[in-house]
Coordinates of C-alpha atoms in Angstrom, one line a residue:
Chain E
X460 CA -19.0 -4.2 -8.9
X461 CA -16.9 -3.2 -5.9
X462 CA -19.5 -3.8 -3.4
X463 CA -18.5 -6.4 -1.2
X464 CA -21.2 -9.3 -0.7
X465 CA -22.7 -8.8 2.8
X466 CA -21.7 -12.9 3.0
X467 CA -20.7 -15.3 0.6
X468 CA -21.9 -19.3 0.3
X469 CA -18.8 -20.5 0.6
X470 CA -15.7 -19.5 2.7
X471 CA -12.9 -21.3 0.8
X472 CA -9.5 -20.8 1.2
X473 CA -5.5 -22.3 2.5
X474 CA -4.7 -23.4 6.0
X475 CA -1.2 -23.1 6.3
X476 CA 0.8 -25.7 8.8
X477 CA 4.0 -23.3 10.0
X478 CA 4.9 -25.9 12.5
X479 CA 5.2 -28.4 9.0
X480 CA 6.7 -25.9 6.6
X481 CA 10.4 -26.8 5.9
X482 CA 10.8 -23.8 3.8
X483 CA 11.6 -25.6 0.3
X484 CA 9.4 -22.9 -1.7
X485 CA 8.1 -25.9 -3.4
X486 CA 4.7 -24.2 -3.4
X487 CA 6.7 -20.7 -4.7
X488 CA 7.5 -22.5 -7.7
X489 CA 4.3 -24.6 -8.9
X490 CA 2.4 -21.5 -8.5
X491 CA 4.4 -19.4 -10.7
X492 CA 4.6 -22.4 -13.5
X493 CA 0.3 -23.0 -13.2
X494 CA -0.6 -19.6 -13.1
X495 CA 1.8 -18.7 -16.1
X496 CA 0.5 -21.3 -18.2
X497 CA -3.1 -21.1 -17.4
X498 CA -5.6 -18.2 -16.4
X499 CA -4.8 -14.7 -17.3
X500 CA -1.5 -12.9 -18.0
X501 CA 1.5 -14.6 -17.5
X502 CA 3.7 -13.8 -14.4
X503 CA 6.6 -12.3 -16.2
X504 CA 10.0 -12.1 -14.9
X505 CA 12.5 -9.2 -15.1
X506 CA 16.1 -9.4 -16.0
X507 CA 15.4 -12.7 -14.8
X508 CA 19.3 -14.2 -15.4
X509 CA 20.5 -10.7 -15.2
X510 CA 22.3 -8.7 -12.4
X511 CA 19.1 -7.2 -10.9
X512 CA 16.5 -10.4 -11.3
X513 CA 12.8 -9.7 -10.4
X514 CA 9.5 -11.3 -10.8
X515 CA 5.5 -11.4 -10.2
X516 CA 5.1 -14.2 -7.7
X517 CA 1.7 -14.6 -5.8
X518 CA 3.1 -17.2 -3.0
X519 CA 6.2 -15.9 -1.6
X520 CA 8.3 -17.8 1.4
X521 CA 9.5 -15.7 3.7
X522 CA 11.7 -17.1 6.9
X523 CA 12.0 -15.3 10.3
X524 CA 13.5 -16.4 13.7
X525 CA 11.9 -16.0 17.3
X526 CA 13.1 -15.7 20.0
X527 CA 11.2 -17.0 23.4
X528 CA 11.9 -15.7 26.7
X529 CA 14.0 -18.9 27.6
X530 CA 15.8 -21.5 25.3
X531 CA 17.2 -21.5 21.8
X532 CA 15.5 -19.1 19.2
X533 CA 13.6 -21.1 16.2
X534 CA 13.8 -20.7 12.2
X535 CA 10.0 -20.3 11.3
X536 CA 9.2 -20.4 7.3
X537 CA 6.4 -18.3 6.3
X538 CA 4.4 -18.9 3.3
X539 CA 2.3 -15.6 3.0
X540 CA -0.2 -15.4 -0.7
X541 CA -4.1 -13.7 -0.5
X542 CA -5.9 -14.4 2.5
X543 CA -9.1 -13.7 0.8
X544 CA -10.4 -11.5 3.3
X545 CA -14.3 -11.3 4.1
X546 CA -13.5 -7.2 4.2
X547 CA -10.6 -6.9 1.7
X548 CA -10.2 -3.6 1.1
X549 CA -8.5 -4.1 -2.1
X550 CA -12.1 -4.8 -3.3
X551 CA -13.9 -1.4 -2.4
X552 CA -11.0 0.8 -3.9
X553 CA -11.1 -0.1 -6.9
X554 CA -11.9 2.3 -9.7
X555 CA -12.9 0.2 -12.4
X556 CA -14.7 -2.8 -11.0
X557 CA -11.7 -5.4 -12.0
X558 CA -11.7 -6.2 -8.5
X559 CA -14.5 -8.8 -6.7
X560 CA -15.2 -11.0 -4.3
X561 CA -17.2 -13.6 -5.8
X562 CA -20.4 -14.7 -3.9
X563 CA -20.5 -18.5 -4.5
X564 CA -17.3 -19.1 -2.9
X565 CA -15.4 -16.2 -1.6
X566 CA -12.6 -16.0 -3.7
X567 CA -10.8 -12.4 -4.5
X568 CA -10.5 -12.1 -8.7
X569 CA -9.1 -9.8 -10.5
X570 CA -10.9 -9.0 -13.9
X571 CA -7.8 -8.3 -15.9
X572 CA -9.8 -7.2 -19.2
X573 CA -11.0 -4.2 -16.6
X574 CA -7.9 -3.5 -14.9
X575 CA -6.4 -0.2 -15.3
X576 CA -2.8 -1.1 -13.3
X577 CA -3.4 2.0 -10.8
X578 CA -1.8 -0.2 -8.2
X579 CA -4.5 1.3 -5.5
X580 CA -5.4 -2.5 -4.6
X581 CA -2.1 -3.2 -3.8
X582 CA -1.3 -0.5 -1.4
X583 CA -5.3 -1.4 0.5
X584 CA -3.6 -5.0 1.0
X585 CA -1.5 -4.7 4.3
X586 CA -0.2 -8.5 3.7
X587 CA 1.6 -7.5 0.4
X588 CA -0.7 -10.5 -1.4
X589 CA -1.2 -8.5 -4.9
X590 CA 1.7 -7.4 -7.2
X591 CA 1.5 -5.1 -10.3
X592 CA 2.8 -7.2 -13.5
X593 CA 5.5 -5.2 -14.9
X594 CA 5.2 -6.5 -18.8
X595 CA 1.1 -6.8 -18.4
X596 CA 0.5 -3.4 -16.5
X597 CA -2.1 -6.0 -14.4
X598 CA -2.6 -7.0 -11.0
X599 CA -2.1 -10.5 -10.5
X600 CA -3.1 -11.9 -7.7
X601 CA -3.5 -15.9 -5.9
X602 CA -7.2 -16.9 -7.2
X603 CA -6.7 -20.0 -5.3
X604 CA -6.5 -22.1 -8.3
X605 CA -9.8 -21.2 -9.8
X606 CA -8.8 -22.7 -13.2
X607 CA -7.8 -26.6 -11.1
X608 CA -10.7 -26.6 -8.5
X609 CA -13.6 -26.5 -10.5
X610 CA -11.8 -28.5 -13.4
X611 CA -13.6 -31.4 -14.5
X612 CA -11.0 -32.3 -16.9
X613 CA -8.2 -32.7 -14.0
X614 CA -8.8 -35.9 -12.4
X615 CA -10.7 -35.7 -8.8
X616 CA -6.8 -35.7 -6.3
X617 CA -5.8 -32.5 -8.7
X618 CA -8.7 -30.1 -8.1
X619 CA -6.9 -28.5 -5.8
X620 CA -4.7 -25.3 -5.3
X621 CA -1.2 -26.1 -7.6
X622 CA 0.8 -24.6 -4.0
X623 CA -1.4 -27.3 -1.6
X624 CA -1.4 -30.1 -4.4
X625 CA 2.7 -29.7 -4.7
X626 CA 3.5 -29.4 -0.6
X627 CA 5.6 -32.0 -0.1
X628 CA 5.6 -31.7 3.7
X629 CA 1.5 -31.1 3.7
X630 CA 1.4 -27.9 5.6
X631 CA -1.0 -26.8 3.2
X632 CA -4.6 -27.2 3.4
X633 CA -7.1 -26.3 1.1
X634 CA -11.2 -26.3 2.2
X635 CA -14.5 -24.8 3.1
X636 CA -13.6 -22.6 6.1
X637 CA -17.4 -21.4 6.2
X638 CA -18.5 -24.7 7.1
X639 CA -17.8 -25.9 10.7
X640 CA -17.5 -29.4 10.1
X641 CA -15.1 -29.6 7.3
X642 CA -11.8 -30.7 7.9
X643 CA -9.7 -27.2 7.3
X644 CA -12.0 -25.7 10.3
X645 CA -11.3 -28.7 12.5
X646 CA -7.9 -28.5 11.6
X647 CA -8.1 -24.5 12.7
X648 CA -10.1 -25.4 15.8
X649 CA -7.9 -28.5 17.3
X650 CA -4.3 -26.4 16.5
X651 CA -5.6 -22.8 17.5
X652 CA -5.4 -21.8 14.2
X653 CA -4.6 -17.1 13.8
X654 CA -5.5 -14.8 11.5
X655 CA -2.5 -12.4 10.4
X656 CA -2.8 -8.6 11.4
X657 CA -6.2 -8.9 12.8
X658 CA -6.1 -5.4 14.3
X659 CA -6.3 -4.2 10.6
X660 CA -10.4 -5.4 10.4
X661 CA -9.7 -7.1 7.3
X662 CA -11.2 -10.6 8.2
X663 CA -8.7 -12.3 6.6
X664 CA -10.2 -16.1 5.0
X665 CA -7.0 -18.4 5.4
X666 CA -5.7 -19.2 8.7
X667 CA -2.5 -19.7 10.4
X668 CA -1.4 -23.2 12.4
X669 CA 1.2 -22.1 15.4
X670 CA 4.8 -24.1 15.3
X671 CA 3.9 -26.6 18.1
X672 CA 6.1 -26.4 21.2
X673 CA 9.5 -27.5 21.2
X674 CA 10.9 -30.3 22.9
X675 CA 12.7 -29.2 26.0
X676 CA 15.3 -32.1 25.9
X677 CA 17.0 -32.2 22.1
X678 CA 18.7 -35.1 22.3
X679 CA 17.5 -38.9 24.1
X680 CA 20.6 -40.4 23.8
X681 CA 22.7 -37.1 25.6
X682 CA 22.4 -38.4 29.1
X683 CA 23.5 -41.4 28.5
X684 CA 27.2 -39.9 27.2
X685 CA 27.9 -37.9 29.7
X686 CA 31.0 -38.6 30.9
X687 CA 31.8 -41.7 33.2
X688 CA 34.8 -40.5 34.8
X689 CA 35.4 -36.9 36.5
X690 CA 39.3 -37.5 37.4
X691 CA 41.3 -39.2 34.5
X692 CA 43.0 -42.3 36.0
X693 CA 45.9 -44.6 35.0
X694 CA 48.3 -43.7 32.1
X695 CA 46.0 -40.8 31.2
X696 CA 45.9 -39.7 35.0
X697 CA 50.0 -39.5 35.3
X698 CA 50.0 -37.4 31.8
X699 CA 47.6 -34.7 33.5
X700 CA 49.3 -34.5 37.1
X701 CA 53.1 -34.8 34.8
X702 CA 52.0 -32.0 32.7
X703 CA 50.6 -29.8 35.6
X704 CA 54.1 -29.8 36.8
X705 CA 55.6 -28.4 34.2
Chain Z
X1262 CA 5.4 4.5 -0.2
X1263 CA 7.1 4.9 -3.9
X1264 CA 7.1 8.8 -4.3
X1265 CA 6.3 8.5 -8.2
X1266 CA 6.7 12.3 -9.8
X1267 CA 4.0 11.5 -11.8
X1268 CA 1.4 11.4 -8.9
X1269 CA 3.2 14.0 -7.1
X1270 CA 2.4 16.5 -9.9
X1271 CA -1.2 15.2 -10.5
X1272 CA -1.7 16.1 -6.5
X1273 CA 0.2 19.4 -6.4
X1274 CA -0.9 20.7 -9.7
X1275 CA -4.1 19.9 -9.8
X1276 CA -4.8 20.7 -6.7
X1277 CA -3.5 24.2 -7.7
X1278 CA -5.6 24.1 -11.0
X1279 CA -8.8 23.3 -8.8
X1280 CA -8.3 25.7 -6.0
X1281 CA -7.5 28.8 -8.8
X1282 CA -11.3 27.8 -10.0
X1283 CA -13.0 27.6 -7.0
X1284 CA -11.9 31.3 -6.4
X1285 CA -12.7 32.4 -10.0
X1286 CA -15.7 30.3 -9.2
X1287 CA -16.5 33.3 -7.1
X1288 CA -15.6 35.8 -9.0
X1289 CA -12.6 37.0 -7.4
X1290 CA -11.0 38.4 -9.2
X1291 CA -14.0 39.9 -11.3
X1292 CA -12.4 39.8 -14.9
X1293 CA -14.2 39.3 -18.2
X1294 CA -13.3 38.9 -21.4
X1295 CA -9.1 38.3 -22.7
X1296 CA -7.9 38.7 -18.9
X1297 CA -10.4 36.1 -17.5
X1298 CA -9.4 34.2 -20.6
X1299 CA -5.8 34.1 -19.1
X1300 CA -6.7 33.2 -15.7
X1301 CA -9.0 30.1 -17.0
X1302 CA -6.6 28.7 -19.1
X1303 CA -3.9 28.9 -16.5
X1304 CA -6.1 27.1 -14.1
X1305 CA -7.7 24.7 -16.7
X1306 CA -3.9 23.6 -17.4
X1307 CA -3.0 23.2 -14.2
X1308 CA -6.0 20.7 -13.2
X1309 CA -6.3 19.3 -16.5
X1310 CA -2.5 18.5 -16.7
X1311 CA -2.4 17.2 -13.4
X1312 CA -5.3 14.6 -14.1
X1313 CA -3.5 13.6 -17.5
X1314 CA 0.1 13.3 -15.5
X1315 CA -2.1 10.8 -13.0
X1316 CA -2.5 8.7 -16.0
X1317 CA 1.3 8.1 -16.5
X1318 CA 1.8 5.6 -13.6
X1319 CA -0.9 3.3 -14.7
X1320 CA -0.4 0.3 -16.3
X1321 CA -2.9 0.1 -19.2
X1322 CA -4.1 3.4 -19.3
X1323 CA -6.5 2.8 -22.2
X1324 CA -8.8 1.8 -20.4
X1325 CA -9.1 5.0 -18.2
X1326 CA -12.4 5.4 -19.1
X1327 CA -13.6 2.1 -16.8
X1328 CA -12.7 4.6 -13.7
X1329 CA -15.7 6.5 -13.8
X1330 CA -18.1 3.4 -12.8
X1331 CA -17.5 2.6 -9.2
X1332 CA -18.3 5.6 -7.6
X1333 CA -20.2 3.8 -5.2
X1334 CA -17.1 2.6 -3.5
X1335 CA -13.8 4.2 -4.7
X1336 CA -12.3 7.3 -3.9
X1337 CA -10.4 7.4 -7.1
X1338 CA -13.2 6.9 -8.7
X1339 CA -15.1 9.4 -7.1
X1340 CA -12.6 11.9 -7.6
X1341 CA -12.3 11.3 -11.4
X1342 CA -16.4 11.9 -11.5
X1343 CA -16.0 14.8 -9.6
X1344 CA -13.1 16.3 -11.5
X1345 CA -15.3 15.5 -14.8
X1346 CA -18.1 17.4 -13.4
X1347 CA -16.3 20.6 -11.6
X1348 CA -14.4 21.3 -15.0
X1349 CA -18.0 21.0 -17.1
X1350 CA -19.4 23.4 -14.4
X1351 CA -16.7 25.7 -14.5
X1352 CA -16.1 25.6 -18.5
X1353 CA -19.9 26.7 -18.6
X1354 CA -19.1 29.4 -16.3
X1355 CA -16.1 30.6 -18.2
X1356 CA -18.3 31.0 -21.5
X1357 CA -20.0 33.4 -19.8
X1358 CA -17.1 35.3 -18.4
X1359 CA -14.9 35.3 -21.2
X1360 CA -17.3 35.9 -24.3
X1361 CA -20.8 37.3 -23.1
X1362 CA -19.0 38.8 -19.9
X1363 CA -21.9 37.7 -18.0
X1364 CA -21.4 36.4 -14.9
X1365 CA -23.7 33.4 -13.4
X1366 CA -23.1 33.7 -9.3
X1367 CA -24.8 30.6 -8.6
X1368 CA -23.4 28.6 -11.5
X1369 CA -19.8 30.2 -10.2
X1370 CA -20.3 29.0 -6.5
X1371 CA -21.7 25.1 -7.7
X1372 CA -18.3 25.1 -9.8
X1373 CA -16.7 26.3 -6.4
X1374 CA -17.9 23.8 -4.1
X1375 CA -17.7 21.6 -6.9
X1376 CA -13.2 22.0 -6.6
X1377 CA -13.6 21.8 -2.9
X1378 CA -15.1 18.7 -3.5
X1379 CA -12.5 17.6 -5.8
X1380 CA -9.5 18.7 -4.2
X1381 CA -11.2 16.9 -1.3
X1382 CA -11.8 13.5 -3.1
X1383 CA -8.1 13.7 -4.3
X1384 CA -7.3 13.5 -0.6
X1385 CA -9.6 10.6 0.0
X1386 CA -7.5 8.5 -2.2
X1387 CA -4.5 8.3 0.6
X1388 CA -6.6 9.1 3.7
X1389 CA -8.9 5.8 2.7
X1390 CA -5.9 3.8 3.1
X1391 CA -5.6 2.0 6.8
X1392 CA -2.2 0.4 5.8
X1393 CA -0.5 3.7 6.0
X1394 CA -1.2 5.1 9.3
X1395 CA 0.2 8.3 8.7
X1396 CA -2.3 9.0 5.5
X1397 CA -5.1 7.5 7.6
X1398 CA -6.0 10.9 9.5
X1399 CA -7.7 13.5 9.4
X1400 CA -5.3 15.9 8.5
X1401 CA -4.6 14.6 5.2
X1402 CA -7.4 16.0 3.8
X1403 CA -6.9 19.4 5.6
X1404 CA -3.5 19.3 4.0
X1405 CA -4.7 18.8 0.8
X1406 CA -7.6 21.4 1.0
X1407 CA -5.3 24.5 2.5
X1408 CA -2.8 23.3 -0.2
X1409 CA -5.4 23.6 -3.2
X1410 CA -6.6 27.1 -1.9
X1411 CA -3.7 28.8 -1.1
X1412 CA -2.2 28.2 -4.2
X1413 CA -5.4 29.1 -5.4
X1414 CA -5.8 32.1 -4.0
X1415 CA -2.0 33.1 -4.8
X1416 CA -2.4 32.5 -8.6
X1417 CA -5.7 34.9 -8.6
X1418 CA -3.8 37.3 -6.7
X1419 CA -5.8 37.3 -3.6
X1420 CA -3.0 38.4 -1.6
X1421 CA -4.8 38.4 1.8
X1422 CA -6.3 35.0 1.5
X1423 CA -2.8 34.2 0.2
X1424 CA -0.8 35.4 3.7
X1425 CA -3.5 34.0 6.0
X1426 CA -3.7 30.2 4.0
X1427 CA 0.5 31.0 3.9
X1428 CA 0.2 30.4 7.8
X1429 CA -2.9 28.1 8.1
X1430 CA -0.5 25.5 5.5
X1431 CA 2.7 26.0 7.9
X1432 CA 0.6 25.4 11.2
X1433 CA -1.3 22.1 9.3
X1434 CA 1.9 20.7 8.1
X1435 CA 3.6 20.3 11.2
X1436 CA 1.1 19.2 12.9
X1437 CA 0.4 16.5 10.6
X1438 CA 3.9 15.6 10.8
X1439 CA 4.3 15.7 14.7
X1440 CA 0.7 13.4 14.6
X1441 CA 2.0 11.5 11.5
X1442 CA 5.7 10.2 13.0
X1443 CA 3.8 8.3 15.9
X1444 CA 0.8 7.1 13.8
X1445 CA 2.4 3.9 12.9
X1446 CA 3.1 2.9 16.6
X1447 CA -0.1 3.5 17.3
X1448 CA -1.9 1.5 14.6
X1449 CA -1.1 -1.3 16.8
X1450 CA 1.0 -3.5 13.7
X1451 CA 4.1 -4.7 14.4
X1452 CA 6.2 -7.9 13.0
X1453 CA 4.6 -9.9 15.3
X1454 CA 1.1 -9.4 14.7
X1455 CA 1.8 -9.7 10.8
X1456 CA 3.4 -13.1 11.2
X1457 CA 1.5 -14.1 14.1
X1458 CA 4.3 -15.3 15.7
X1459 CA 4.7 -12.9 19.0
X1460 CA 3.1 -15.6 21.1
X1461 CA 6.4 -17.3 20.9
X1462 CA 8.9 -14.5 21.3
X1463 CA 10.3 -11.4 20.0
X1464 CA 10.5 -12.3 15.9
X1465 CA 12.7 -10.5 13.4
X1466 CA 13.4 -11.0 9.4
X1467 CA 15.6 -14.1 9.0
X1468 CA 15.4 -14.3 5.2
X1469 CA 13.7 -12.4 2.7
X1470 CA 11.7 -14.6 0.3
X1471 CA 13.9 -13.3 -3.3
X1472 CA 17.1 -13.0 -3.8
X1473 CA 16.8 -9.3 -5.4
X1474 CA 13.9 -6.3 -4.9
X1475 CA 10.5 -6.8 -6.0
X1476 CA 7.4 -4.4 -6.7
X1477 CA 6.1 -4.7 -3.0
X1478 CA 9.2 -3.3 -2.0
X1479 CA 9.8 -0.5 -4.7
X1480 CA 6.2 0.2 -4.4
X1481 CA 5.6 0.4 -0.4
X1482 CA 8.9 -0.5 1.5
X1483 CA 10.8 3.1 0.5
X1484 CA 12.9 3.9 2.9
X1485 CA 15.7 5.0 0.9
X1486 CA 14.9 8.9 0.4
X1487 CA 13.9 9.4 3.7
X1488 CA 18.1 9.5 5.3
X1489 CA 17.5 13.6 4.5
X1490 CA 13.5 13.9 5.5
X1491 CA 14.6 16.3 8.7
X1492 CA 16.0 18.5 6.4
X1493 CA 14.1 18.2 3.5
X1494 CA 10.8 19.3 6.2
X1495 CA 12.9 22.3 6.8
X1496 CA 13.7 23.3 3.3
X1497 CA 10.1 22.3 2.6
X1498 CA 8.4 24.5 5.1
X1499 CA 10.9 27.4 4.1
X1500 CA 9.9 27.4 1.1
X1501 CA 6.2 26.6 1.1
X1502 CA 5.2 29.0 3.8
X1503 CA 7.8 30.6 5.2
X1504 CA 9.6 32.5 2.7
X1505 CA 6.6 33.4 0.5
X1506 CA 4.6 34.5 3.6
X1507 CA 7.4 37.0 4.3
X1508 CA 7.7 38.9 0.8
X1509 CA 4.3 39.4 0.8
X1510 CA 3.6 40.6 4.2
X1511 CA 7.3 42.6 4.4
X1512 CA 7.6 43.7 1.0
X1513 CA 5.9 46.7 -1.4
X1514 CA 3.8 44.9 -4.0
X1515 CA 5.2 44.0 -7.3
X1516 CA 4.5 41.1 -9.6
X1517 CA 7.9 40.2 -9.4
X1518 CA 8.0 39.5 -6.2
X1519 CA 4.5 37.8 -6.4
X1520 CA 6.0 36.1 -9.0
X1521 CA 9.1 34.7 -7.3
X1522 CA 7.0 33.8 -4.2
X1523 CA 4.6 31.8 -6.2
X1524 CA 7.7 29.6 -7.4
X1525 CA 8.7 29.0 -4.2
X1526 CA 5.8 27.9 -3.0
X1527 CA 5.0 25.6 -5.8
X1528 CA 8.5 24.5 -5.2
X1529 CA 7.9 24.2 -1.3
X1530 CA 4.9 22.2 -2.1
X1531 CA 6.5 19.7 -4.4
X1532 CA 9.0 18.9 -1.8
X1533 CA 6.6 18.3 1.3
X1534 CA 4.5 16.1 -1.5
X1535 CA 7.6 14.3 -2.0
X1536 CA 7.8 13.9 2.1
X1537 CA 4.3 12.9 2.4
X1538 CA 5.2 9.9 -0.1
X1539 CA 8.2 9.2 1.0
X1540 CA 7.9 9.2 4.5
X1541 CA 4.1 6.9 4.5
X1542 CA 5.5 3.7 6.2
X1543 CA 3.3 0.4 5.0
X1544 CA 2.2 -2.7 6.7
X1545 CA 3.6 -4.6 4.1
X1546 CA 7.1 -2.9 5.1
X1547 CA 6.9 -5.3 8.6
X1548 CA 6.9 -8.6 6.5
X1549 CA 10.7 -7.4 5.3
X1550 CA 11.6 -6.6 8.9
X1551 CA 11.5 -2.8 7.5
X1552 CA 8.5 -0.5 8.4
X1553 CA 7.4 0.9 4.8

């Protein structure tokens, strides 16, 4: 059913560090490769070592540079998948009933026996999180690694999300954000952690760590090379006042 | 958004189909028998057609069926019940016209309201949607409506309704164009509220995260089509409006004439669908340092 549950027990989803993210798409590619070989249609590609290449991806990396009022600008890396919203309107339009929020824990599912690939879902999402498969005619969608967190076959360190399980530079966090005291919310708490395009009333689950400030002075070593000597003296001296003449 | 032609003739024709009913709905014009025959099956082809070309952009369309259950919080779904229901209503009524030339008023006006309703939900689909500012007003559904029922009253050859829903269209349309161009300023999203990142400084697209296009941005970053959108409004309007408006009020009657300015008005019509497609900026557009 489309209704969305007034609350859910749970709250889970992905705290993500952009102050840690280096931008490697590590994350990119272990979420295509567990969620093609696991639960639910594959994510195809298209022409994939052909002039035109494209692909379903549900983690995407996207890079952009600010610019503060003073000093130089700075390269953030932007990992950007579902946020599992509390008021995701990709739920509530919906024909079919493929698309629910489950009440246990939160997470957005797609039902992809029920899905009719009308691609109204996708155009609700204002964060770009769902994508039509082109060889399926399904929306795929992140489902925060339903098929590994619950999996009592993966051994305890692994029943996590395949993006927050592969980070190499742990800017990705995975965790209750319902609950107060667990460590994603401190985490969200201590850093100031945002939501992404608030003003759209979606409610959005994962939250955003802010890229800490910047050092104002790069380099330690720099004033101790600055030069010793204004005025070149001795051989190099004559040289400069010689050429001058010329 | 990704003006697909398939969706742009499910809205258009339709919308025509639906608003030709509501008027034989109420029994203008009063025809029975062979003639009324005519006029239904026109109409029933219009709407009927339209529905089926809505079923051309969707992925596994076998399953069509499943869209009827979640009424409760879909417009698409809604509108697919109510489409169901208006052409039972109307198909009942047409029985009666056609063969026992008996004509049931009230059954005629439920099948009425019934393609107000519809043309109405069909609306709801794009005004539902808060990531497209410029659909997310109230004069999409006017739009829609004043479409639907001039047409309507066009193809049943209610010439006065015709002229007057001629002007009310032309009026509608600009306006929601003059509202629509500064809807997505106002909605408040910008680049920096997407990434969160204003709180730094001004932010702008560094690198995109593909190499090459993918269905986000064919889907709901368009911007290719819209280079000629200021002419293509003109064009639009001359021919939607404009134009037809001026042969019926200037000219003697004939059905050629009626017949020419009906094609220019469905032709108008398919262009400014086109426009209200191709010019609806997304959200998702500001993640790619492109609105929509």
């Amino acid at each position: 059913m489309t209704t969305l549950p007034a609350q859910t027990e749970k709250k889970l989803g992905l705290v993500i560090d952009l102050d840690t993210c280096v931008g490697c798409h590590a994350c990119v590619v272990s979420c295509k490769g567990w969620n093609t070989e696991n639960y639910g249609a594959a994510l195809s590609d298209q022409n994939a070592y052909g002039k035109d290449p494209s692909g379903t991806f549900l983690n995407r990396v996207h890079s952009y540079e600010v610019q503060p009022e003073t000093g130089a600008a700075q390269t953030i890396h932007f990992p950007k998948s579902c946020l599992h919203c509390e008021d995701a309107p990709c739920v509530t339009v919906c024909p079919t009933g493929a698309s629910y929020k489950r009440v246990e824990d939160g997470i957005v599912l797609v039902n992809e026996s029920d899905c009719i690939g009308c691609g109204l879902c996708a155009w609700a999402c204002p964060y770009g999180a769902r994508e039509l498969d082109q060889a399926e005619g399904v929306m795929k969608k992140c489902t925060l690694c339903v098929d590994r967190i619950y999996n009592e076959n993966l051994p305890e360190e692994d029943r996590q999300p395949a993006c927050v399980r592969t980070c190499p530079a742990g800017a990705r966090h995975f965790g209750d954000l319902g609950d107060e005291t667990s460590d994603v919310s401190q985490l969200v708490k201590e850093r100031g952690g945002f939501d992404l395009m608030p003003e759209q009333g979606t409610k959005p689950v994962n939250k955003y760590l802010p890229p800490r400030p910047k050092d104002e002075q790069i380099d330690i070593l720099a004033p101790l090379l600055e030069p010793v000597a204004a005025e070149p003296t001795g051989f190099l001296g004559w040289l400069d006042k010689t050429l001058e003449k010329l | 958004m990704h003006p697909a032609p398939s969706i742009i003739f499910f809205t258009v024709f339709s919308g025509l189909g639906f608003g030709m009913l509501a008027f034989l709905g109420l029994g203008k014009p009063d025809v029975s028998g062979f003639t009324a025959f005519i006029f239904f099956a026109i109409a029933y082809a219009l709407a009927v057609g339209g529905l089926i070309s809505s079923t051309f952009h969707l992925g596994n369309p076998q399953r069509a069926l499943k869209a009827f259950s979640q009424w409760r919080t879909s417009w698409l779904s809604r509108e697919g019940c109510l489409a169901v229901a208006t052409l039972i209503v109307m198909g009942l009524y047409a029985i009666g016209v056609i063969f026992f030339n008996t004509r049931i008023g009230l059954l005629g006006l439920l099948g009425a309201i019934l393609c107000v309703c519809t043309v109405l939900g069909t609306s709801m689909i794009y005004t539902q949607i808060k990531t497209v500012p410029r659909w997310h007003h109230w004069t999409t559904p006017l739009v829609f409506l004043s479409y639907a029922l001039t047409g309507g009253a066009f193809l049943t050859g209610q010439v006065q309704v015709a002229a007057a829903g001629l002007v009310t269209i032309g009026v509608l349309q600009i306006l929601a164009w003059v509202i629509g161009d500064k809807r997505f300023a106002g909605s408040g999203s910008t680049i920096e509220s997407a990434t969160g990142l204003g709180t730094i400084g001004k932010t702008r697209m560094f690198e995109a995260p593909h190499s090459a296009k993918n269905y986000l941005m064919k889907e709901m970053v368009h911007v290719v089509g819209r280079k000629h959108a200021r002419n293509l409004r003109i064009i639009g309007l001359v021919l939607l409006s404009l134009l037809p408006w001026a042969l019926l009020m200037f000219f003697p009657f004939s059905h050629l004439l009626a017949l020419v300015a009906i094609l220019a008005h469905i032709a108008g019509a398919l262009t400014t669908r086109w426009l209200f497609f191709a010019e609806a900026e997304h959200t998702v557009g500001l993640y790619y340092g492109q609105r929509g």
